[in-house]
Amino acid sequence: MEQRISESIRELFGIEIIPQVSRPEAKFGDWATNVAMQLAAQLGRAPREIAEQIAAHLRESGNYSEVSVAGPGFINLKISDGALRALADTIPKKSRDDMTVVIETNNPNPFKAMHIGHAFNAIIADTIANLLETSGARTHRVSYHGDVGLHVGKSMWALLRYVDGDAERLRDVPEGEHNSFMSQMYAEGARAYKEDETAKTGIDELSKQSFAREDALYAAVYDTVFGWSFEQIDTIVARLGNKPTDKPPFLESEADVRGVKVVKDNVPNVFQESDGALIFRGSEYGAFDNVFVNRNGQGLYGARDLGLMLLKNEKYHPDKSYIVTAEEQKDYFKGVLAAARLAMPELTDVTVNISTGTVKLTTGKMSSRDGDVIEIAWLFDQVAEAIKARGGEPTEDVMAGALRYAFLKQRVGGDVVFDVNESVSIQGNSGPYLQYAHARACSILGKVGDNFLGVARGDIPQYDEHERSLIRKIGEYSEVVERATIELAPHHICTYLFELAQEFNRFYEQCPILGDGRQRVRLSLVDHYRRTLAAGLGVLGIVAPEKM
RNA sequence: GCACCCGUAGCUCAGCUGGAUAGAGCGCUUGCUUGCGGAGCAAGAGGUCGUACGUUCGAAUCGUAUCGGGUGCACCA
């Protein structure tokens, strides 16, 4: 498209220019370009006059069924119905062919419950992974978890009190309550750490033990609850519709060893000693000064993230490695990446941090520190209620679809205000709306079974107004997916699929299909639409049900 | 204090590589039940695109300033 126009301009004016081409409102045409206005200053002539000249030239080419000039100098182009249908068969270009990428798609810490914020990040990361795969990259979903450190100490403090010398007592906790039990234990430990000096000392000691785990009781309790954590994480993540991560997961204890070595090996050229700690002067690189190894020689998260980069590289040799985190960690990662560039130059520009916004309730920010968390099971219950209220069947696919879509429809990076009723809504611009639209199309197709012949290839149909609008919209799919994969922006797909479903619903209201004289053409459109919608939902990780 | 992000309809958000009367969902008002799934469709009300300058033929979009909100800034992750 761009190429043809730029050729015309070269022939007419001898100017090289890449014209801007856009998809205008349907009443203007299938495509539009403002290139005449871009050229006006250069040529010193009126834009409309230039537009007329280009339009005449394009008309002669015979590539368009209609070429017109409108407004201040737009050139509107319309293509034939046959060309429109061919366009709808276009497959998105693969912008990352031959690339290997790694992406962290979930990293909630063991010994704590997963909450909305984890779900939000996990869904975004998993969908970005889908986009990476769609763009042709060999994609490895990985996870990284804090198996050692202070938060473990806090949980262990409460857990050891609970078992009171006998690890078997953990069996008393019913399986379905593991998540809230862990949540409760962590909250108790966290409170004691803040309020009770004696407890604080004990917790600090228990934190240290998380590395070696030499005490038999400690190890037994740790192993049991550690196991529960991963069962919970895997179950919940699957329930959210995420694809599973590679096993075994990356652990902070492993990353720690490697990272601390990197830091120590790079003193004083990259890291400097300050107050007995090893720090990186991130303030010289647009971040902030940060401690990587504390004065006791223990690695902090900065060191561990460096170690993790090494581990990922050894396992996968990725061209790109994505880490999706909340925006709070944006500047922190800027510093880590700057340090990595200096300390591990061979890995420069491999790791990229994508930051997401904050999930907020109407009542404030999600937090796991004070135990005031919204658990994901509760969230699913809310969705189920909302679906039942509409007389629907709350299947796992529909609940996951509602949640994923609610989290994915905004641009990545912005805050999400999580109004439970609003986000869980199953009408309007929502996951279930799309799923319903898909089921409806399936229902129609199911009534004719495999008996309909559709329109044979090469048989160019003449579309009526509504049919044409639908096929035109279907034809935008590949462009939208390309844009979303390049920008790693799933919301473009959400916006498009919603418009597509709306276009279909409009078509559906206006055009009788079964028994109509245009049945073949219309059935073929329904089928084409159904496939496109299913493909788009697939990229979002949302199941396209045949019935609901 | 310094840095980064955000500010578009009552609410939640698209649009931001500058272009045609600024779009959608929710909510509100009205219409569509004799047709393939009404979780739908159609129509209406609702906007100084935070504010002010600037660049441009043209600014929600770019620049500067300013106001408002959020986040980060040393041994926690």
XYZ file of C-alpha atoms in Angstrom, chain A residues 52-341:
290
model
C -5.941 15.384 -7.134
C -2.840 14.755 -9.180
C -1.786 11.744 -7.098
C -5.355 10.464 -7.049
C -5.561 10.571 -10.840
C -2.333 8.631 -11.069
C -3.490 6.012 -8.581
C -6.789 5.701 -10.412
C -4.966 4.825 -13.634
C -3.062 2.056 -11.867
C -6.296 0.096 -11.600
C -5.429 -1.169 -8.152
C -8.326 0.561 -6.462
C -12.023 0.441 -7.005
C -12.330 4.039 -5.903
C -9.928 6.922 -5.330
C -11.200 10.232 -4.050
C -9.934 13.444 -2.531
C -11.598 14.895 0.514
C -11.246 17.410 3.293
C -8.051 19.446 3.361
C -6.314 16.989 1.023
C -6.816 13.415 2.118
C -6.695 10.761 -0.554
C -9.216 8.045 0.204
C -8.796 4.635 -1.337
C -11.219 1.814 -1.681
C -10.263 -1.667 -2.762
C -12.414 -4.284 -4.435
C -14.425 -6.793 -2.437
C -12.195 -9.570 -3.699
C -9.077 -7.748 -2.540
C -10.739 -7.094 0.786
C -11.393 -10.772 1.267
C -7.843 -11.653 0.329
C -6.633 -9.160 2.900
C -8.691 -10.896 5.553
C -6.681 -14.056 4.910
C -3.367 -12.341 5.587
C -1.277 -13.859 8.338
C 0.555 -11.496 10.735
C 4.235 -10.999 9.939
C 6.712 -12.524 12.362
C 8.938 -9.786 13.671
C 10.957 -12.024 15.997
C 11.736 -15.021 13.858
C 14.906 -16.805 14.989
C 14.951 -15.119 18.369
C 15.100 -16.890 21.694
C 13.432 -15.081 24.552
C 12.939 -15.707 28.233
C 10.186 -14.116 30.251
C 9.257 -14.348 33.911
C 5.554 -15.028 33.901
C 5.021 -15.444 37.612
C 7.114 -14.984 40.677
C 5.078 -14.897 43.822
C 7.115 -15.785 46.854
C 6.580 -19.042 48.663
C 5.255 -18.840 52.246
C 2.835 -16.112 51.221
C -0.534 -16.127 49.498
C -0.989 -14.921 45.955
C -3.087 -11.797 45.694
C -4.568 -9.606 42.990
C -1.289 -7.863 42.247
C 0.388 -11.203 41.512
C -2.496 -12.236 39.294
C -2.322 -8.958 37.418
C 1.384 -9.264 36.702
C 1.167 -12.953 35.898
C -1.598 -12.420 33.358
C 0.168 -9.529 31.667
C 3.470 -11.392 31.524
C 1.885 -14.571 30.184
C 0.077 -12.627 27.498
C 3.266 -10.833 26.518
C 4.798 -14.293 26.255
C 1.970 -15.202 23.868
C 2.750 -12.100 21.815
C 6.409 -13.051 21.704
C 5.467 -16.514 20.488
C 3.099 -15.059 17.932
C 5.925 -12.932 16.589
C 7.964 -16.072 15.985
C 10.243 -16.132 19.031
C 11.210 -19.335 20.812
C 9.756 -18.412 24.156
C 10.589 -19.782 27.578
C 8.275 -18.943 30.433
C 10.168 -19.001 33.684
C 9.540 -18.134 37.308
C 11.751 -16.799 40.074
C 10.968 -17.086 43.749
C 12.245 -15.835 47.068
C 13.033 -19.057 48.910
C 15.307 -17.372 51.463
C 15.495 -14.227 53.534
C 13.483 -12.111 55.902
C 10.013 -12.934 54.624
C 10.792 -16.624 55.111
C 11.989 -15.871 58.635
C 8.720 -14.121 59.441
C 6.654 -17.049 58.230
C 8.879 -19.621 59.906
C 8.602 -17.832 63.231
C 4.815 -18.171 63.201
C 4.917 -21.671 61.723
C 7.278 -23.012 64.356
C 5.057 -21.618 67.060
C 2.080 -23.262 65.422
C 3.634 -26.745 65.161
C 5.091 -26.414 68.662
C 7.883 -28.925 68.133
C 5.977 -31.385 65.954
C 6.004 -30.867 62.189
C 3.255 -33.461 61.848
C 0.828 -30.907 63.178
C 0.848 -29.256 59.797
C -1.341 -32.138 58.654
C -4.170 -30.598 60.619
C -4.395 -27.816 58.076
C -6.998 -28.846 55.489
C -5.705 -28.826 51.941
C -8.171 -26.236 50.742
C -6.973 -23.814 53.408
C -3.252 -23.919 52.757
C -3.280 -20.597 51.029
C -5.073 -18.628 53.710
C -3.134 -20.454 56.410
C 0.177 -19.357 54.901
C -1.196 -15.897 54.539
C -2.159 -15.853 58.191
C 1.219 -17.202 59.351
C 3.068 -14.587 57.383
C 0.865 -11.826 58.741
C 1.511 -12.977 62.314
C 5.254 -13.046 61.765
C 5.217 -9.660 60.106
C 3.255 -8.144 62.973
C 5.542 -9.647 65.605
C 8.588 -8.383 63.743
C 7.244 -4.865 63.932
C 5.880 -4.887 67.472
C 8.003 -7.288 69.500
C 11.766 -6.840 69.969
C 12.352 -10.401 71.150
C 10.435 -11.787 68.236
C 12.405 -9.560 65.895
C 15.677 -11.036 67.087
C 14.293 -14.535 66.694
C 12.994 -13.815 63.216
C 16.331 -12.420 62.110
C 17.933 -15.640 63.257
C 15.290 -17.763 61.491
C 15.858 -15.730 58.323
C 19.523 -16.692 58.332
C 18.603 -20.326 58.806
C 16.585 -20.260 55.611
C 19.820 -20.688 53.655
C 21.306 -23.759 55.320
C 18.216 -25.277 56.997
C 20.343 -27.486 59.246
C 17.808 -27.885 62.058
C 15.633 -30.944 61.376
C 12.362 -29.416 62.568
C 13.038 -26.208 60.667
C 13.792 -28.182 57.514
C 10.694 -30.343 57.845
C 8.361 -27.394 58.314
C 10.106 -25.422 55.600
C 9.894 -28.249 53.076
C 6.236 -28.934 53.734
C 5.097 -25.348 53.432
C 7.448 -24.714 50.521
C 5.728 -27.589 48.737
C 2.299 -26.177 49.505
C 3.364 -22.845 48.084
C 4.223 -24.245 44.728
C 1.085 -26.329 44.563
C -0.895 -23.170 45.231
C 1.042 -21.093 42.754
C 0.757 -23.656 39.972
C -2.928 -24.246 40.592
C -3.844 -20.589 40.724
C -1.735 -19.618 37.761
C -3.317 -22.370 35.683
C -6.725 -21.240 36.809
C -5.945 -17.762 35.550
C -5.333 -19.267 32.135
C -1.547 -18.930 32.157
C 0.610 -21.479 30.436
C 2.908 -23.389 32.814
C 6.442 -22.233 33.510
C 9.607 -24.256 33.039
C 10.603 -26.454 35.948
C 12.510 -26.286 38.146
C 11.948 -22.623 38.904
C 14.792 -20.197 39.507
C 15.352 -19.579 43.203
C 16.890 -16.637 44.976
C 19.219 -18.859 46.952
C 20.860 -20.020 43.713
C 20.952 -16.570 42.185
C 22.437 -15.212 45.402
C 25.613 -17.288 45.193
C 26.304 -16.227 41.631
C 25.369 -12.621 42.090
C 27.451 -12.023 45.188
C 30.468 -13.341 43.326
C 29.853 -10.971 40.418
C 29.637 -8.041 42.811
C 32.755 -8.965 44.747
C 34.720 -9.584 41.559
C 33.863 -6.108 40.335
C 35.033 -4.025 43.283
C 36.080 -1.283 42.905
C 35.595 -0.814 39.145
C 31.772 -1.202 39.221
C 30.810 -1.522 42.881
C 32.272 0.494 45.728
C 32.582 -0.064 49.420
C 30.521 2.271 51.551
C 29.865 1.859 55.269
C 31.077 -1.716 54.951
C 28.525 -2.549 52.252
C 29.097 -2.949 48.518
C 27.055 -0.421 46.622
C 26.422 0.594 43.036
C 26.234 4.300 42.321
C 23.090 4.151 40.242
C 22.580 7.880 40.665
C 25.188 8.340 37.950
C 23.006 6.316 35.591
C 19.571 7.818 36.152
C 18.714 5.436 38.991
C 19.661 5.596 42.664
C 22.583 4.413 44.756
C 21.790 0.957 46.012
C 23.339 -1.650 48.258
C 24.019 -4.949 46.486
C 25.868 -6.729 49.292
C 25.251 -5.668 52.887
C 27.873 -5.031 55.540
C 27.614 -8.644 56.707
C 28.578 -9.838 53.251
C 25.070 -11.072 52.426
C 23.661 -10.570 48.955
C 20.613 -8.368 48.545
C 18.084 -8.431 45.749
C 20.309 -6.399 43.441
C 23.065 -8.981 43.613
C 20.540 -11.771 43.195
C 19.082 -10.224 40.076
C 22.562 -10.111 38.579
C 23.019 -13.769 39.452
C 19.663 -14.579 37.925
C 20.753 -13.023 34.644
C 23.711 -15.373 34.581
C 21.547 -18.394 35.376
C 19.063 -17.553 32.654
C 21.819 -17.010 30.179
C 23.465 -20.343 30.939
C 20.218 -22.221 30.626
C 18.673 -20.558 27.585
C 21.158 -18.214 25.879
C 18.341 -15.769 25.176
C 18.527 -12.844 22.784
C 16.092 -11.050 25.039
C 15.006 -11.606 28.592
C 11.904 -9.875 29.909
C 11.081 -9.170 33.512
C 7.627 -7.846 34.247
C 7.377 -5.973 37.530
C 5.297 -3.348 39.231
C 6.325 0.225 38.546
C 7.728 0.563 42.065
C 10.722 -1.377 40.857
C 11.315 0.618 37.712
C 14.182 2.770 38.973
C 15.593 -0.151 40.891
C 15.869 -2.159 37.683
C 17.365 0.773 35.882
C 20.173 0.592 38.411
C 20.553 -3.177 38.200
C 20.668 -3.057 34.415
C 23.244 -0.273 34.478
C 25.377 -2.322 36.868
C 24.933 -5.397 34.676
C 26.103 -3.493 31.609
